[in-house]
Coordinates of C-alpha atoms and ligand atoms in Angstrom, one line a residue:
M5 CA 117.8 79.5 109.3
L6 CA 117.6 77.3 106.3
I7 CA 115.3 74.2 106.2
L8 CA 116.6 71.6 103.8
R9 CA 114.9 68.2 103.2
Q10 CA 116.1 65.5 100.7
M11 CA 113.4 63.3 99.4
F12 CA 113.9 60.1 97.2
D13 CA 111.8 58.6 94.4
A14 CA 112.8 54.9 94.4
Q15 CA 111.3 54.3 90.9
S16 CA 113.6 56.7 89.1
S17 CA 116.3 57.2 91.9
T18 CA 115.6 60.8 91.7
Y19 CA 116.2 63.3 94.6
T20 CA 113.8 66.1 95.3
Y21 CA 115.0 68.9 97.6
L22 CA 112.8 71.2 99.7
L23 CA 114.5 74.3 100.8
A24 CA 112.8 77.0 102.9
D25 CA 113.6 80.1 104.9
S26 CA 112.4 79.3 108.5
R27 CA 111.5 82.9 109.3
S28 CA 109.2 83.7 106.4
R29 CA 108.3 80.1 105.6
A30 CA 108.9 80.8 102.0
A31 CA 110.0 77.6 100.1
V32 CA 111.2 76.2 96.8
L33 CA 111.2 72.6 95.6
I34 CA 113.9 71.4 93.3
D35 CA 113.0 68.6 90.8
P36 CA 109.7 67.2 92.1
V37 CA 108.5 63.9 90.7
F38 CA 105.0 63.4 89.4
E39 CA 104.1 60.3 91.3
Q40 CA 105.4 62.0 94.6
A41 CA 103.4 65.2 94.3
R42 CA 101.0 64.2 97.1
R43 CA 104.0 63.4 99.4
D44 CA 105.7 66.7 98.6
A45 CA 102.4 68.7 99.0
A46 CA 101.8 66.9 102.4
F47 CA 105.4 67.7 103.5
V48 CA 105.0 71.5 102.5
R49 CA 101.6 71.7 104.3
E50 CA 102.9 69.9 107.5
L51 CA 105.8 72.1 107.8
G52 CA 103.6 75.2 107.4
L53 CA 105.6 76.4 104.3
D54 CA 104.6 78.6 101.4
L55 CA 105.9 76.9 98.3
L56 CA 106.8 79.8 95.9
W57 CA 108.5 77.9 93.2
T58 CA 109.3 74.5 91.7
L59 CA 112.6 74.5 90.0
E60 CA 113.8 72.0 87.4
T61 CA 117.5 71.3 87.1
H62 CA 116.8 70.2 83.5
V63 CA 114.2 68.6 81.1
H64 CA 114.3 65.1 82.6
A65 CA 114.4 62.0 80.5
D66 CA 113.8 59.4 83.2
H67 CA 110.7 60.8 85.1
V68 CA 107.9 63.2 84.7
T69 CA 108.1 66.4 86.8
G70 CA 105.5 67.1 89.5
A71 CA 105.7 70.9 88.8
W72 CA 102.4 71.2 87.1
L73 CA 100.6 69.0 89.7
L74 CA 102.1 71.1 92.5
R75 CA 101.0 74.3 90.8
Q76 CA 97.4 72.9 90.8
R77 CA 97.6 71.8 94.4
L78 CA 99.6 74.6 96.1
G79 CA 99.7 77.4 93.6
S80 CA 103.5 77.2 93.3
R81 CA 105.0 78.7 90.0
I82 CA 107.2 76.8 87.7
A83 CA 110.7 77.9 86.6
L84 CA 113.3 76.2 84.5
S85 CA 115.9 77.0 81.9
T86 CA 115.3 79.4 79.0
H87 CA 117.1 76.7 76.9
S88 CA 114.6 74.1 77.8
G89 CA 112.1 74.8 75.0
A90 CA 109.4 74.0 77.5
V91 CA 105.9 75.6 77.4
G92 CA 103.7 76.4 80.4
A93 CA 106.3 77.7 82.9
D94 CA 106.0 81.0 84.8
R95 CA 109.7 81.9 84.5
M96 CA 112.4 81.0 82.2
L97 CA 115.8 81.1 84.0
E98 CA 119.1 82.5 82.6
H99 CA 122.6 82.0 83.9
G100 CA 123.1 84.6 86.7
D101 CA 119.5 84.9 87.8
R102 CA 118.5 84.7 91.3
V103 CA 115.5 82.8 92.7
E104 CA 114.6 84.4 96.0
F105 CA 112.7 82.7 98.9
G106 CA 112.2 84.9 102.0
D107 CA 115.6 86.1 103.2
R108 CA 117.5 83.5 101.1
Y109 CA 118.2 83.0 97.4
L110 CA 119.6 80.5 94.9
E111 CA 122.0 81.6 92.2
V112 CA 121.3 80.1 88.8
R113 CA 124.3 78.7 87.0
A114 CA 124.0 77.2 83.5
T115 CA 125.8 73.9 83.5
P116 CA 124.9 72.4 80.1
G117 CA 126.2 69.2 78.7
H118 CA 123.9 66.4 79.9
T119 CA 121.2 68.5 78.3
N120 CA 121.2 72.2 77.0
S121 CA 118.7 73.1 79.8
C122 CA 120.9 71.9 82.7
L123 CA 121.1 74.4 85.7
T124 CA 123.0 74.2 89.0
Y125 CA 121.4 76.1 91.8
V126 CA 123.9 77.6 94.2
L127 CA 122.9 78.6 97.7
D128 CA 123.4 82.4 98.5
D129 CA 126.4 81.6 100.8
C130 CA 127.9 79.0 98.5
S131 CA 127.6 76.3 101.3
R132 CA 125.5 74.1 99.1
A133 CA 124.8 73.6 95.5
F134 CA 122.1 71.4 93.7
T135 CA 123.8 70.1 90.6
G136 CA 121.0 68.0 88.9
D137 CA 122.6 65.6 86.5
A138 CA 125.6 67.8 85.6
L139 CA 127.5 66.3 88.5
L140 CA 126.5 63.1 90.3
I141 CA 128.4 61.5 93.3
R142 CA 131.5 60.0 91.7
G143 CA 129.7 60.3 88.4
C144 CA 128.0 62.7 86.0
G145 CA 125.1 62.9 83.6
R146 CA 125.4 60.9 80.4
T147 CA 125.7 62.8 77.2
D148 CA 124.3 60.4 74.6
F149 CA 120.7 61.7 74.3
Q150 CA 118.8 65.0 74.2
E151 CA 121.4 67.7 73.4
G152 CA 124.2 65.8 75.2
S153 CA 127.9 67.0 74.7
A154 CA 130.6 65.7 76.8
A155 CA 133.0 68.5 75.9
T156 CA 130.4 71.0 77.0
L157 CA 129.7 69.1 80.2
Y158 CA 133.4 68.9 81.1
R159 CA 133.6 72.7 80.9
S160 CA 130.4 73.1 83.0
I161 CA 131.8 70.9 85.7
R162 CA 135.3 72.4 85.8
N163 CA 134.3 76.1 85.4
R164 CA 131.0 76.4 87.2
I165 CA 130.9 73.7 89.8
F166 CA 134.6 72.9 90.7
S167 CA 135.1 76.7 91.0
L168 CA 132.9 76.7 94.1
P169 CA 134.7 76.4 97.5
D170 CA 136.0 72.8 98.4
E171 CA 133.7 72.8 101.4
C172 CA 130.5 73.4 99.4
L173 CA 128.1 70.5 99.7
L174 CA 126.8 69.1 96.5
Y175 CA 123.4 67.6 96.2
P176 CA 122.9 65.6 93.0
G177 CA 119.7 64.9 90.9
H178 CA 120.1 61.1 91.3
D179 CA 122.1 58.5 92.9
Y180 CA 122.0 54.8 91.9
R181 CA 124.1 53.4 94.6
G182 CA 122.6 54.8 97.9
A183 CA 124.8 57.9 98.4
T184 CA 123.1 61.2 99.3
V185 CA 125.6 64.1 99.3
T186 CA 129.1 65.0 98.4
S187 CA 131.4 68.1 98.3
V188 CA 133.3 70.0 95.8
G189 CA 136.7 69.0 97.3
E190 CA 135.7 65.3 97.4
E191 CA 134.5 65.2 93.8
K192 CA 137.6 67.2 92.6
R193 CA 139.7 64.5 94.2
Y194 CA 137.7 61.3 93.6
N195 CA 135.3 61.8 90.7
P196 CA 136.5 59.1 88.3
R197 CA 135.2 61.0 85.2
A198 CA 136.0 64.7 85.9
G199 CA 138.3 64.7 88.9
G200 CA 142.0 64.4 89.6
E201 CA 144.2 64.9 86.6
R202 CA 141.4 64.0 84.1
N203 CA 141.4 66.4 81.1
E204 CA 138.7 67.1 78.5
S205 CA 139.9 64.2 76.2
D206 CA 139.9 61.8 79.1
F207 CA 136.3 62.9 80.0
V208 CA 134.9 62.7 76.5
G209 CA 136.5 59.2 76.0
Y210 CA 134.9 58.0 79.2
L211 CA 131.5 59.4 78.4
S212 CA 131.5 58.0 74.8
N213 CA 131.9 54.5 76.1
L214 CA 129.4 54.3 79.0
G215 CA 127.2 51.8 77.1
L216 CA 124.1 52.6 79.1
P217 CA 120.5 51.6 77.9
H218 CA 118.2 54.6 77.5
P219 CA 115.9 55.4 80.5
K220 CA 112.8 53.3 80.5
Q221 CA 110.5 56.2 80.7
M222 CA 112.3 58.4 78.2
D223 CA 109.6 58.5 75.5
I224 CA 106.9 59.5 78.0
A225 CA 109.0 61.7 80.2
V226 CA 110.7 64.1 77.6
P227 CA 107.4 65.2 75.9
A228 CA 105.6 65.5 79.3
N229 CA 108.4 67.6 80.7
L230 CA 108.4 69.9 77.7
K231 CA 104.9 70.7 79.0
C232 CA 106.1 71.1 82.7
G233 CA 104.3 67.8 83.6
R234 CA 100.9 68.9 82.5
T235 CA 98.3 66.1 82.2
E236 CA 94.7 66.0 81.1
L237 CA 93.9 64.7 84.6
G238 CA 92.9 67.1 87.2
S239 CA 95.0 65.5 89.9
A240 CA 97.5 62.8 90.6
P241 CA 96.2 59.2 89.7
G242 CA 94.4 57.4 92.6
D243 CA 93.5 60.6 94.5
P244 CA 90.4 59.6 96.7
D245 CA 87.4 61.6 95.7
W246 CA 84.8 60.6 98.4
A247 CA 86.0 63.3 100.9
P248 CA 88.6 66.1 101.1
L249 CA 91.3 63.9 102.6
S250 CA 94.8 65.1 103.2
L251 CA 97.8 62.8 103.0
T252 CA 100.3 63.1 105.9
F253 CA 103.9 62.7 105.2
A254 CA 103.7 59.2 106.9
G255 CA 101.3 58.2 104.1
I256 CA 98.0 58.3 106.1
W257 CA 94.9 59.7 104.7
E258 CA 93.2 61.9 107.3
I259 CA 89.8 63.6 107.5
A260 CA 89.1 66.7 109.4
P261 CA 86.5 66.6 112.3
Q262 CA 84.2 69.2 110.7
W263 CA 83.8 67.2 107.6
L264 CA 83.1 64.0 109.6
E265 CA 80.4 65.8 111.8
E266 CA 78.6 67.0 108.6
H267 CA 78.8 63.5 106.9
V268 CA 78.4 61.0 109.8
R269 CA 75.5 59.2 108.1
E270 CA 77.4 58.7 104.9
V271 CA 80.3 56.7 106.4
Q272 CA 81.0 53.9 108.8
I273 CA 82.8 55.1 111.9
V274 CA 85.0 52.5 113.5
D275 CA 86.3 53.3 117.0
V276 CA 89.5 51.3 117.6
R277 CA 90.0 52.2 121.2
E278 CA 89.6 49.8 124.2
A279 CA 86.1 49.2 125.8
D280 CA 87.0 51.3 128.9
E281 CA 88.0 54.3 126.8
W282 CA 84.8 53.9 124.7
R283 CA 82.9 54.3 128.1
G284 CA 85.4 57.0 129.3
P285 CA 85.5 60.7 129.6
L286 CA 86.1 61.5 125.9
G287 CA 82.8 59.8 124.9
R288 CA 82.2 58.4 121.4
I289 CA 81.0 59.6 118.1
P290 CA 77.2 58.9 117.6
G291 CA 76.8 56.0 115.3
A292 CA 80.3 54.7 115.8
T293 CA 81.1 50.9 116.1
L294 CA 83.6 49.7 118.7
I295 CA 86.3 47.4 117.3
P296 CA 89.5 47.6 119.4
L297 CA 92.6 47.8 117.1
A298 CA 93.8 44.4 118.1
Q299 CA 90.6 42.8 116.9
L300 CA 90.2 44.8 113.7
G301 CA 91.9 42.3 111.4
G302 CA 89.6 39.5 112.4
R303 CA 86.4 41.6 112.7
C304 CA 86.6 43.8 109.7
P305 CA 84.0 41.6 107.7
E306 CA 81.5 43.5 110.1
L307 CA 82.3 46.6 107.9
S308 CA 81.1 47.0 104.4
K309 CA 83.5 47.7 101.5
E310 CA 81.0 49.8 99.7
R311 CA 80.8 52.7 102.2
P312 CA 83.9 54.6 103.3
V313 CA 85.3 53.8 106.7
V314 CA 86.6 56.4 109.1
A315 CA 88.8 55.1 111.9
V316 CA 88.8 56.9 115.3
C317 CA 90.8 56.6 118.4
R318 CA 92.1 58.9 121.2
S319 CA 94.7 61.0 119.4
G320 CA 94.9 59.8 115.8
G321 CA 97.8 57.3 116.2
R322 CA 96.0 53.9 116.5
S323 CA 93.4 55.0 113.9
A324 CA 96.2 55.7 111.5
Q325 CA 97.3 52.1 111.9
A326 CA 93.7 51.0 111.5
T327 CA 93.6 52.5 108.0
V328 CA 96.8 50.5 107.1
I329 CA 95.1 47.2 108.3
L330 CA 91.9 48.1 106.5
Q331 CA 93.7 48.9 103.2
R332 CA 95.5 45.5 103.5
K333 CA 92.1 43.8 103.8
G334 CA 91.0 45.5 100.5
Y335 CA 89.1 48.5 101.9
D336 CA 90.0 51.4 99.6
K337 CA 87.9 54.2 101.0
V338 CA 89.4 54.7 104.4
A339 CA 90.6 57.6 106.5
S340 CA 91.7 58.3 110.0
L341 CA 90.0 61.1 112.0
A342 CA 92.7 63.7 112.4
G343 CA 93.5 64.4 116.1
G344 CA 91.2 61.6 117.3
M345 CA 88.6 62.1 120.1
L346 CA 90.9 64.7 121.7
R347 CA 90.5 67.1 118.8
W348 CA 86.8 66.0 118.3
N349 CA 86.1 67.1 121.9
S350 CA 88.1 70.3 121.8
G351 CA 86.1 71.3 118.7
R352 CA 82.9 70.6 120.6
H353 CA 81.6 68.1 118.0
P354 CA 78.7 65.9 119.3
I355 CA 79.3 62.9 121.5
D356 CA 77.4 60.2 123.1
G357 CA 78.4 59.4 126.8
G358 CA 81.5 61.2 128.1
Y359 CA 81.7 63.8 130.7
D360 CA 80.3 67.3 130.5
F361 CA 83.5 69.2 131.0
D362 CA 81.5 72.5 131.1
A363 CA 79.6 71.3 134.1
G364 CA 82.9 70.5 135.9
L365 CA 82.3 66.8 136.4
Ligands
GSH21 N1 118.1 53.2 84.3 C1 117.5 54.5 84.4 C2 118.4 55.4 83.6 C3 119.4 56.0 84.4 C4 120.0 57.2 83.6 O1 120.3 57.0 82.3 N2 120.2 58.2 84.2 C5 120.8 59.4 83.6 C6 120.2 60.7 84.3 S1 118.6 61.2 83.6 C7 122.3 59.6 83.7 O2 122.8 60.5 83.3 N3 122.9 58.5 84.3 C8 124.3 58.6 84.4 C9 124.9 57.3 84.9 O3 124.2 56.5 85.3 O4 126.1 57.3 84.9 C10 116.1 54.5 84.1 O5 115.6 53.7 83.2 O6 115.4 55.5 84.4
FE2_22 FE1 118.8 63.7 83.6

């Protein structure tokens, strides 16, 4: 079975697509965004996937790719068009190539026009295609910068995208109006630039008169993307360095029980359960302070902002919300204990109080 997830970067209105083969867990990620690399990596980890490739649909002008950051984090390899002129990739793709992931593959189609490097990735059974900016929903990529050519783009759309079956679902590189997916049949009929009876001259005339300002990030994005998003930084900006935290897809920083056991004295542990749970069978972490979640907003001055705070609860749910409350109050070194006291106990980490389950009490 195919796993397909569509993610959105609101800053650049970019879609990133995660595709995976559910049997082997092999995955590819199309058009990752630099600022979203943590989100994407968390998603890949949570779903238990093995990210083989990040694939670019083209050298983007409006955002920096997350390809290099993801290679650093997850060991994924980088692939993009041989016509990109980019350095630092692991594979340069040609028209007709296949990118395999487990039992599935994507067919590479060159669809130049918006840029020379534009590729459309077609799923093995032609049920879906990822068009980048060659074809957008009721739109298409502009052709007034990089190596743009409206005549070339018209032929790419007509010969290499509209030649797919009408039912083939099309997933674009961007949408600026809130739409997410379309189909070949729908765009052939309704695309105002390339659909219906429009011929090449109609298309070229339309594209020559779009009158759009250049993307705001263009001067940064193009040179960065020609290096596959490589920076001099080791990791994404703002990554916490006080502990090996992992970011869940819900946006919560979590810490593993083993690390906490080894570093209890270096952090402040705040237990956000109720008093009866604190005295209950799961016990409490030695050195923890009890502040029930409902009181945390008012009582957080009891916690220092200088030392990291780890929030703890029964299962990891309330402590996740505690990190949100603490961050709002200006605490920047915060994490939630993954799995809460349940996982802490099942891993046999030390507790005060609680019941001795081994003794059968
Ligand atoms: N306002 C956006 C630029 C949007 C833009 O120019 N997008 C390109 C894709 S990289 C495009 O082809 N847009 C076609 C259109 O908006 O019709 C930004 O500053 O990032
Ligand atoms: Fe683009």
